[in-house]
CSV table of C-alpha atoms in Angstrom, one decimal:
chain,number,residue,atom,x,y,z
W,1,MET,CA,125.2,-162.6,-8.6
W,2,ALA,CA,123.0,-160.5,-10.8
W,3,ARG,CA,124.7,-159.1,-13.9
W,4,TRP,CA,124.0,-155.5,-14.8
W,5,GLU,CA,121.4,-155.8,-17.5
W,6,PRO,CA,121.2,-152.6,-19.5
W,7,ASN,CA,117.5,-151.4,-19.7
W,8,ALA,CA,116.3,-154.8,-18.7
W,9,ARG,CA,112.8,-153.5,-17.8
W,10,GLY,CA,112.3,-151.8,-21.2
W,11,ARG,CA,113.6,-154.9,-23.0
W,12,LEU,CA,111.3,-157.2,-21.1
W,13,ARG,CA,108.3,-154.9,-21.7
W,14,ASP,CA,109.0,-154.8,-25.5
W,15,ALA,CA,109.5,-158.5,-25.7
W,16,ALA,CA,106.2,-159.1,-23.8
W,17,MET,CA,104.3,-156.7,-26.0
W,18,ASP,CA,105.6,-158.4,-29.1
W,19,LEU,CA,104.8,-161.9,-27.8
W,20,TYR,CA,101.3,-160.9,-26.6
W,21,ALA,CA,100.6,-159.5,-30.1
W,22,GLU,CA,102.0,-162.6,-31.9
W,23,ARG,CA,100.7,-165.4,-29.7
W,24,GLY,CA,98.0,-163.8,-27.6
W,25,TYR,CA,98.3,-162.9,-23.9
W,26,GLU,CA,97.1,-166.2,-22.5
W,27,GLN,CA,99.5,-168.2,-24.6
W,28,THR,CA,102.6,-166.3,-23.5
W,29,THR,CA,104.6,-167.4,-20.5
W,30,VAL,CA,107.2,-165.5,-18.4
W,31,ALA,CA,109.8,-167.9,-19.7
W,32,ASP,CA,108.9,-166.9,-23.3
W,33,ILE,CA,109.2,-163.2,-22.5
W,34,ALA,CA,112.6,-163.6,-20.7
W,35,GLU,CA,114.0,-165.7,-23.6
W,36,ARG,CA,112.8,-163.2,-26.2
W,37,ALA,CA,114.5,-160.4,-24.3
W,38,GLY,CA,117.7,-162.4,-23.9
W,39,LEU,CA,117.3,-162.4,-20.1
W,40,THR,CA,116.4,-164.9,-17.4
W,41,ALA,CA,113.0,-165.4,-15.7
W,42,ARG,CA,114.7,-164.4,-12.5
W,43,THR,CA,115.5,-161.0,-14.0
W,44,PHE,CA,111.9,-160.8,-15.2
W,45,PHE,CA,110.7,-161.2,-11.6
W,46,ARG,CA,113.0,-158.5,-10.3
W,47,HIS,CA,111.0,-156.1,-12.5
W,48,PHE,CA,107.5,-157.5,-12.6
W,49,ALA,CA,105.4,-159.6,-10.3
W,50,ASP,CA,103.8,-161.5,-13.2
W,51,LYS,CA,103.0,-161.2,-16.9
W,52,ARG,CA,100.0,-159.0,-16.2
W,53,GLU,CA,102.1,-156.5,-14.3
W,54,VAL,CA,104.0,-155.7,-17.6
W,55,LEU,CA,100.7,-154.0,-18.7
W,56,PHE,CA,99.6,-152.6,-15.3
W,57,GLY,CA,102.9,-151.6,-13.6
W,58,GLY,CA,102.8,-148.0,-12.5
W,59,SER,CA,99.1,-148.1,-11.3
W,60,LEU,CA,100.1,-147.2,-7.7
W,61,GLN,CA,102.4,-144.4,-8.8
W,62,LEU,CA,99.5,-143.0,-10.9
W,63,GLU,CA,97.2,-143.2,-8.0
W,64,GLU,CA,99.7,-141.4,-5.7
W,65,LEU,CA,100.2,-138.7,-8.4
W,66,MET,CA,96.5,-138.1,-8.8
W,67,VAL,CA,95.9,-137.9,-5.1
W,68,ALA,CA,98.8,-135.5,-4.6
W,69,ALA,CA,97.5,-133.3,-7.3
W,70,ALA,CA,94.0,-133.2,-5.7
W,71,GLU,CA,95.6,-132.4,-2.4
W,72,ALA,CA,97.6,-129.6,-3.8
W,73,VAL,CA,94.5,-127.7,-4.8
W,74,PRO,CA,93.6,-124.9,-2.3
W,75,ALA,CA,91.3,-126.2,0.4
W,76,ASP,CA,88.5,-123.8,-0.4
W,77,ALA,CA,88.4,-124.8,-4.1
W,78,PRO,CA,85.2,-126.7,-5.3
W,79,PRO,CA,85.6,-130.5,-5.2
W,80,MET,CA,85.5,-130.9,-9.0
W,81,ARG,CA,88.5,-128.5,-9.3
W,82,ALA,CA,90.5,-131.0,-7.2
W,83,VAL,CA,89.3,-133.8,-9.4
W,84,ILE,CA,90.2,-131.9,-12.6
W,85,ALA,CA,93.7,-131.2,-11.2
W,86,ALA,CA,94.1,-135.0,-10.6
W,87,LEU,CA,93.1,-135.7,-14.2
W,88,GLU,CA,95.4,-133.1,-15.6
W,89,ALA,CA,98.3,-134.5,-13.6
W,90,THR,CA,98.1,-137.8,-15.5
W,91,ALA,CA,98.9,-136.2,-18.8
W,92,GLU,CA,102.7,-135.9,-18.2
W,93,PRO,CA,103.4,-139.5,-17.2
W,94,LEU,CA,100.7,-141.2,-19.3
W,95,GLY,CA,101.1,-139.1,-22.4
W,96,GLN,CA,104.8,-140.1,-23.2
W,97,ASP,CA,104.5,-143.1,-25.5
W,98,GLN,CA,101.4,-143.1,-27.6
W,99,PRO,CA,102.5,-146.1,-29.9
W,100,HIS,CA,103.1,-148.3,-26.8
W,101,SER,CA,99.8,-147.2,-25.2
W,102,ARG,CA,97.9,-148.0,-28.4
W,103,ARG,CA,99.4,-151.5,-28.6
W,104,ARG,CA,98.5,-151.9,-24.9
W,105,GLN,CA,94.9,-150.8,-25.5
W,106,ALA,CA,94.4,-153.1,-28.5
W,107,LEU,CA,95.6,-156.0,-26.3
W,108,ILE,CA,93.3,-155.1,-23.5
W,109,THR,CA,90.3,-154.8,-25.9
W,110,ALA,CA,91.1,-158.3,-27.2
W,111,THR,CA,91.5,-160.0,-23.8
W,112,PRO,CA,88.6,-160.2,-21.4
W,113,GLU,CA,90.9,-160.9,-18.4
W,114,LEU,CA,92.8,-157.7,-19.1
W,115,GLN,CA,89.6,-155.7,-19.6
W,116,GLU,CA,88.5,-156.8,-16.1
W,117,ARG,CA,91.9,-155.7,-14.7
W,118,GLU,CA,91.6,-152.3,-16.4
W,119,LEU,CA,88.1,-151.8,-15.0
W,120,ILE,CA,89.4,-152.7,-11.5
W,121,LYS,CA,92.3,-150.3,-11.9
W,122,LEU,CA,89.9,-147.5,-12.7
W,123,ALA,CA,87.6,-148.3,-9.8
W,124,THR,CA,90.6,-148.3,-7.5
W,125,LEU,CA,91.7,-144.9,-8.8
W,126,SER,CA,88.2,-143.6,-8.2
W,127,ALA,CA,88.1,-145.0,-4.7
W,128,ALA,CA,91.5,-143.3,-3.9
W,129,LEU,CA,90.3,-140.0,-5.3
W,130,GLY,CA,87.0,-140.2,-3.3
W,131,ALA,CA,89.0,-140.8,-0.1
W,132,ALA,CA,91.3,-137.8,-0.9
W,133,LEU,CA,88.2,-135.6,-1.3
W,134,ARG,CA,86.7,-136.8,2.0
W,135,ARG,CA,90.0,-135.9,3.7
W,136,ARG,CA,89.5,-132.4,2.2
W,137,GLY,CA,86.2,-132.4,4.1
W,138,VAL,CA,83.9,-133.1,1.1
W,139,PRO,CA,80.8,-135.0,2.3
W,140,GLU,CA,79.1,-137.9,0.7
W,141,PRO,CA,77.6,-138.4,-1.8
W,142,GLU,CA,79.5,-135.5,-3.3
W,143,ALA,CA,83.0,-137.0,-2.8
W,144,SER,CA,82.0,-140.3,-4.6
W,145,LEU,CA,80.1,-138.4,-7.3
W,146,ALA,CA,83.0,-136.1,-8.1
W,147,ALA,CA,85.5,-139.0,-8.0
W,148,GLU,CA,83.4,-141.5,-10.1
W,149,THR,CA,82.4,-139.0,-12.7
W,150,GLY,CA,86.0,-137.6,-12.9
W,151,ILE,CA,87.4,-141.0,-13.6
W,152,ALA,CA,84.6,-141.5,-16.2
W,153,VAL,CA,85.8,-138.4,-18.0
W,154,PHE,CA,89.4,-139.5,-17.7
W,155,ARG,CA,88.4,-142.9,-19.3
W,156,VAL,CA,86.8,-141.2,-22.3
W,157,ALA,CA,89.7,-138.8,-22.8
W,158,TRP,CA,92.2,-141.6,-22.5
W,159,GLU,CA,90.4,-143.8,-25.1
W,160,ARG,CA,90.0,-140.8,-27.4
W,161,TRP,CA,93.7,-140.0,-27.2
W,162,LEU,CA,94.4,-143.6,-28.3
W,163,ASP,CA,92.1,-143.4,-31.4
W,164,ALA,CA,93.9,-143.7,-34.7
W,165,GLY,CA,94.7,-140.3,-36.1
W,166,GLU,CA,94.5,-138.5,-32.8
W,167,GLU,CA,97.7,-136.4,-32.7
W,168,ARG,CA,97.2,-133.8,-30.0
W,169,PRO,CA,99.0,-134.1,-26.6
W,170,LEU,CA,97.1,-136.1,-24.0
W,171,ALA,CA,96.8,-132.9,-21.9
W,172,ASP,CA,94.8,-131.2,-24.6
W,173,VAL,CA,92.5,-134.2,-25.0
W,174,ILE,CA,91.9,-134.3,-21.3
W,175,ARG,CA,91.2,-130.5,-21.2
W,176,GLU,CA,88.8,-130.8,-24.1
W,177,ALA,CA,86.9,-133.7,-22.5
W,178,VAL,CA,86.6,-131.8,-19.2
W,179,GLY,CA,85.2,-128.7,-21.1
W,180,ARG,CA,82.7,-130.7,-23.1
W,181,PHE,CA,81.6,-132.6,-20.0
W,182,GLU,CA,80.9,-129.3,-18.2
W,183,THR,CA,79.0,-128.0,-21.2
W,184,LEU,CA,76.9,-131.2,-21.4
W,185,VAL,CA,75.9,-131.1,-17.7
W,186,ALA,CA,75.2,-127.3,-17.9
W,187,ALA,CA,72.9,-128.0,-20.9
W,188,ALA,CA,70.8,-130.5,-18.9
H,1,MET,CA,58.8,-184.6,-18.3
H,2,ALA,CA,59.3,-181.5,-16.3
H,3,ARG,CA,57.0,-181.2,-13.3
H,4,TRP,CA,55.5,-177.8,-12.6
H,5,GLU,CA,57.7,-176.3,-9.9
H,6,PRO,CA,55.9,-173.5,-8.1
H,7,ASN,CA,58.1,-170.4,-8.0
H,8,ALA,CA,61.2,-172.5,-8.9
H,9,ARG,CA,63.2,-169.4,-9.9
H,10,GLY,CA,62.6,-167.6,-6.6
H,11,ARG,CA,63.3,-170.7,-4.5
H,12,LEU,CA,66.6,-171.3,-6.4
H,13,ARG,CA,67.6,-167.7,-6.0
H,14,ASP,CA,66.9,-167.7,-2.2
H,15,ALA,CA,68.7,-171.1,-1.8
H,16,ALA,CA,71.7,-169.7,-3.7
H,17,MET,CA,71.9,-166.5,-1.6
H,18,ASP,CA,71.7,-168.5,1.6
H,19,LEU,CA,74.5,-170.9,0.5
H,20,TYR,CA,76.7,-168.1,-0.9
H,21,ALA,CA,76.4,-166.4,2.5
H,22,GLU,CA,77.0,-169.6,4.5
H,23,ARG,CA,79.8,-171.2,2.5
H,24,GLY,CA,81.1,-168.5,0.3
H,25,TYR,CA,80.4,-168.1,-3.4
H,26,GLU,CA,83.3,-170.2,-4.7
H,27,GLN,CA,82.5,-173.1,-2.4
H,28,THR,CA,78.9,-173.4,-3.6
H,29,THR,CA,78.0,-175.6,-6.5
H,30,VAL,CA,74.8,-175.7,-8.7
H,31,ALA,CA,74.1,-179.2,-7.2
H,32,ASP,CA,74.2,-177.6,-3.7
H,33,ILE,CA,71.8,-174.9,-4.7
H,34,ALA,CA,69.3,-177.3,-6.4
H,35,GLU,CA,69.4,-179.6,-3.4
H,36,ARG,CA,68.8,-176.8,-0.9
H,37,ALA,CA,65.8,-175.6,-3.0
H,38,GLY,CA,64.4,-179.1,-3.2
H,39,LEU,CA,64.8,-179.1,-7.0
H,40,THR,CA,67.1,-180.7,-9.6
H,41,ALA,CA,70.2,-179.3,-11.3
H,42,ARG,CA,68.2,-179.7,-14.5
H,43,THR,CA,65.6,-177.3,-13.2
H,44,PHE,CA,68.3,-174.9,-12.1
H,45,PHE,CA,69.7,-174.8,-15.7
H,46,ARG,CA,66.2,-174.0,-17.0
H,47,HIS,CA,66.3,-170.8,-15.1
H,48,PHE,CA,70.0,-169.8,-14.9
H,49,ALA,CA,73.0,-170.4,-17.2
H,50,ASP,CA,75.3,-170.8,-14.2
H,51,LYS,CA,75.7,-169.9,-10.5
H,52,ARG,CA,76.9,-166.4,-11.3
H,53,GLU,CA,73.7,-165.7,-13.4
H,54,VAL,CA,71.7,-166.0,-10.1
H,55,LEU,CA,73.2,-162.6,-9.2
H,56,PHE,CA,73.4,-161.0,-12.6
H,57,GLY,CA,70.2,-162.3,-14.3
H,58,GLY,CA,68.2,-159.4,-15.6
H,59,SER,CA,71.2,-157.4,-16.9
H,60,LEU,CA,70.0,-157.5,-20.5
H,61,GLN,CA,66.5,-156.4,-19.5
H,62,LEU,CA,67.9,-153.6,-17.5
H,63,GLU,CA,70.0,-152.5,-20.5
H,64,GLU,CA,66.9,-152.6,-22.8
H,65,LEU,CA,64.9,-150.6,-20.3
H,66,MET,CA,67.5,-147.9,-20.0
H,67,VAL,CA,68.0,-147.6,-23.8
H,68,ALA,CA,64.2,-147.5,-24.3
H,69,ALA,CA,63.9,-144.7,-21.7
H,70,ALA,CA,66.7,-142.7,-23.4
H,71,GLU,CA,65.0,-143.2,-26.8
H,72,ALA,CA,61.7,-142.0,-25.5
H,73,VAL,CA,63.1,-138.6,-24.6
H,74,PRO,CA,62.2,-135.9,-27.3
H,75,ALA,CA,64.9,-135.8,-30.0
H,76,ASP,CA,65.7,-132.2,-29.3
H,77,ALA,CA,66.3,-132.7,-25.6
H,78,PRO,CA,69.9,-132.3,-24.4
H,79,PRO,CA,71.9,-135.6,-24.2
H,80,MET,CA,72.2,-135.6,-20.4
H,81,ARG,CA,68.3,-135.4,-20.2
H,82,ALA,CA,68.2,-138.7,-22.1
H,83,VAL,CA,70.8,-140.2,-19.7
H,84,ILE,CA,68.9,-139.0,-16.6
H,85,ALA,CA,65.7,-140.6,-18.0
H,86,ALA,CA,67.6,-143.9,-18.4
H,87,LEU,CA,68.8,-143.7,-14.8
H,88,GLU,CA,65.3,-142.9,-13.5
H,89,ALA,CA,63.8,-145.8,-15.4
H,90,THR,CA,65.9,-148.2,-13.3
H,91,ALA,CA,64.2,-147.3,-10.1
H,92,GLU,CA,61.0,-149.3,-10.6
H,93,PRO,CA,62.6,-152.7,-11.4
H,94,LEU,CA,65.7,-152.3,-9.2
H,95,GLY,CA,64.1,-150.7,-6.2
H,96,GLN,CA,61.7,-153.5,-5.4
H,97,ASP,CA,63.6,-155.7,-2.9
H,98,GLN,CA,66.2,-153.8,-0.8
H,99,PRO,CA,67.0,-156.7,1.6
H,100,HIS,CA,67.8,-159.0,-1.3
H,101,SER,CA,69.9,-156.2,-3.0
H,102,ARG,CA,71.8,-155.6,0.2
H,103,ARG,CA,72.7,-159.3,0.5
H,104,ARG,CA,73.7,-159.3,-3.1
H,105,GLN,CA,75.9,-156.3,-2.6
H,106,ALA,CA,77.6,-157.7,0.5
H,107,LEU,CA,78.4,-160.8,-1.5
H,108,ILE,CA,79.8,-158.9,-4.4
H,109,THR,CA,82.0,-156.7,-2.1
H,110,ALA,CA,83.4,-159.9,-0.5
H,111,THR,CA,84.1,-161.7,-3.8
H,112,PRO,CA,86.7,-160.3,-6.3
H,113,GLU,CA,85.3,-162.4,-9.2
H,114,LEU,CA,81.8,-160.9,-8.6
H,115,GLN,CA,83.2,-157.4,-8.3
H,116,GLU,CA,84.8,-157.9,-11.8
H,117,ARG,CA,81.5,-159.1,-13.2
H,118,GLU,CA,79.7,-156.1,-11.7
H,119,LEU,CA,82.2,-153.7,-13.2
H,120,ILE,CA,81.8,-155.3,-16.6
H,121,LYS,CA,78.0,-155.1,-16.3
H,122,LEU,CA,78.2,-151.4,-15.6
H,123,ALA,CA,80.7,-150.9,-18.5
H,124,THR,CA,78.3,-152.8,-20.8
H,125,LEU,CA,75.4,-150.6,-19.7
H,126,SER,CA,77.5,-147.5,-20.4
H,127,ALA,CA,78.4,-148.7,-23.9
H,128,ALA,CA,74.7,-149.4,-24.7
H,129,LEU,CA,73.7,-146.0,-23.5
H,130,GLY,CA,76.5,-144.4,-25.5
H,131,ALA,CA,75.3,-146.2,-28.6
H,132,ALA,CA,71.7,-145.1,-28.0
H,133,LEU,CA,72.9,-141.5,-27.8
H,134,ARG,CA,74.9,-141.8,-31.0
H,135,ARG,CA,71.7,-143.1,-32.7
H,136,ARG,CA,70.0,-139.8,-31.4
H,137,GLY,CA,72.7,-137.9,-33.3
H,138,VAL,CA,74.9,-137.0,-30.3
H,139,PRO,CA,78.5,-136.8,-31.6
H,140,GLU,CA,81.7,-138.0,-29.8
H,141,PRO,CA,83.1,-137.4,-27.3
H,142,GLU,CA,79.8,-136.1,-26.0
H,143,ALA,CA,77.9,-139.4,-26.3
H,144,SER,CA,80.5,-141.4,-24.3
H,145,LEU,CA,81.0,-138.6,-21.8
H,146,ALA,CA,77.3,-138.4,-21.1
H,147,ALA,CA,76.9,-142.2,-20.9
H,148,GLU,CA,80.0,-142.8,-18.8
H,149,THR,CA,79.3,-140.1,-16.3
H,150,GLY,CA,75.6,-141.0,-16.1
H,151,ILE,CA,76.5,-144.6,-15.2
H,152,ALA,CA,79.0,-143.2,-12.6
H,153,VAL,CA,76.2,-141.3,-11.0
H,154,PHE,CA,73.9,-144.3,-11.1
H,155,ARG,CA,76.6,-146.4,-9.4
H,156,VAL,CA,77.0,-143.9,-6.5
H,157,ALA,CA,73.2,-143.7,-6.1
H,158,TRP,CA,72.8,-147.5,-6.1
H,159,GLU,CA,75.4,-148.0,-3.5
H,160,ARG,CA,74.0,-145.2,-1.4
H,161,TRP,CA,70.5,-146.8,-1.6
H,162,LEU,CA,72.1,-150.0,-0.2
H,163,ASP,CA,73.7,-148.3,2.8
H,164,ALA,CA,72.4,-149.5,6.1
H,165,GLY,CA,69.7,-147.1,7.3
H,166,GLU,CA,68.8,-145.7,3.9
H,167,GLU,CA,65.0,-145.9,3.8
H,168,ARG,CA,64.1,-143.7,0.9
H,169,PRO,CA,62.8,-145.2,-2.4
H,170,LEU,CA,65.5,-145.8,-5.0
H,171,ALA,CA,63.9,-143.2,-7.3
H,172,ASP,CA,64.5,-140.5,-4.6
H,173,VAL,CA,68.1,-141.5,-4.1
H,174,ILE,CA,68.8,-141.4,-7.8
H,175,ARG,CA,67.1,-138.0,-8.2
H,176,GLU,CA,69.2,-136.6,-5.3
H,177,ALA,CA,72.4,-138.0,-6.8
H,178,VAL,CA,71.6,-136.4,-10.2
H,179,GLY,CA,70.9,-133.1,-8.5
H,180,ARG,CA,74.0,-133.0,-6.4
H,181,PHE,CA,76.1,-134.1,-9.4
H,182,GLU,CA,74.7,-131.1,-11.4
H,183,THR,CA,75.5,-128.7,-8.5
H,184,LEU,CA,79.0,-130.1,-8.2
H,185,VAL,CA,79.8,-129.6,-11.8
H,186,ALA,CA,78.2,-126.2,-11.9
H,187,ALA,CA,80.4,-125.1,-9.0
H,188,ALA,CA,83.6,-126.1,-10.8
């Protein structure tokens, strides 16, 4: 019988982040994480599929949120407006915990396997957003262009928000990146 | 003593592509490729670091070419003009052999390890282009925004050029993608 484990998910996540930083990602096992959190491996697997999932859990919810935001934009709005709405919708869930996100980013930067996973996550988001645009009747190559370049803008904003000393809310950093992107393209 | 092997690199590449298609990428060894090409493994390693390199050789030259094209644009031109020049410079070397590029793309699409490698290659190109823009005096986040979105446009154009039935030269497909991208952003 499973005991009730208060905030097991959060404890596992914090234990994993500590161990990844101390020992490196490759050298940390699920058993190590569970032990550090004072929980069992079985409890770990109720919350995460594997040790990578600790860092990438929530990808599917993020995708659904972005697609829903793009779909909520009036049908006659230009495609890039739907993409920008999708980017802005990420600010609320992703902008909550800057210290955790910075630790996560440092780990990804230091670990090629995690960099690959992050790039695949972003490519998956772009594909989902492109599909959402095609469902809105946007033709190709416009749907892919809007989705790919939108995710590129998101990536720059996200990394900028994680820079040391950046104190603005994520929503502001995203809005700034979108604005500067539009100015850059207009100037060309 | 090494014998002179006429067109060894091309023979190895063709043998590798055939075997990857017949057996799958993972199931093919360097020894298999050398044998099929009628050459030795030692000759293989004179031309490629490993079996993945058969598909990704030339990445560094591509990066150098794009950076040189961006640097050749007049210093007072807008950043996106330098990025567009870098994209257009790829058309000549990359647009030579559409049948080979289509086989390569099909293999990448079917092989997660190769998809990851391709994403890393594109991220590396974007980082090199961003660095070239910063050397031109372009500040952040503009340098990263221009480089990332430029590579996103390139990726869409490249995949479009590889679509079945696409018969235009790569240069035309890139120019079309750039034009539609600018129209999309202007409309937002």
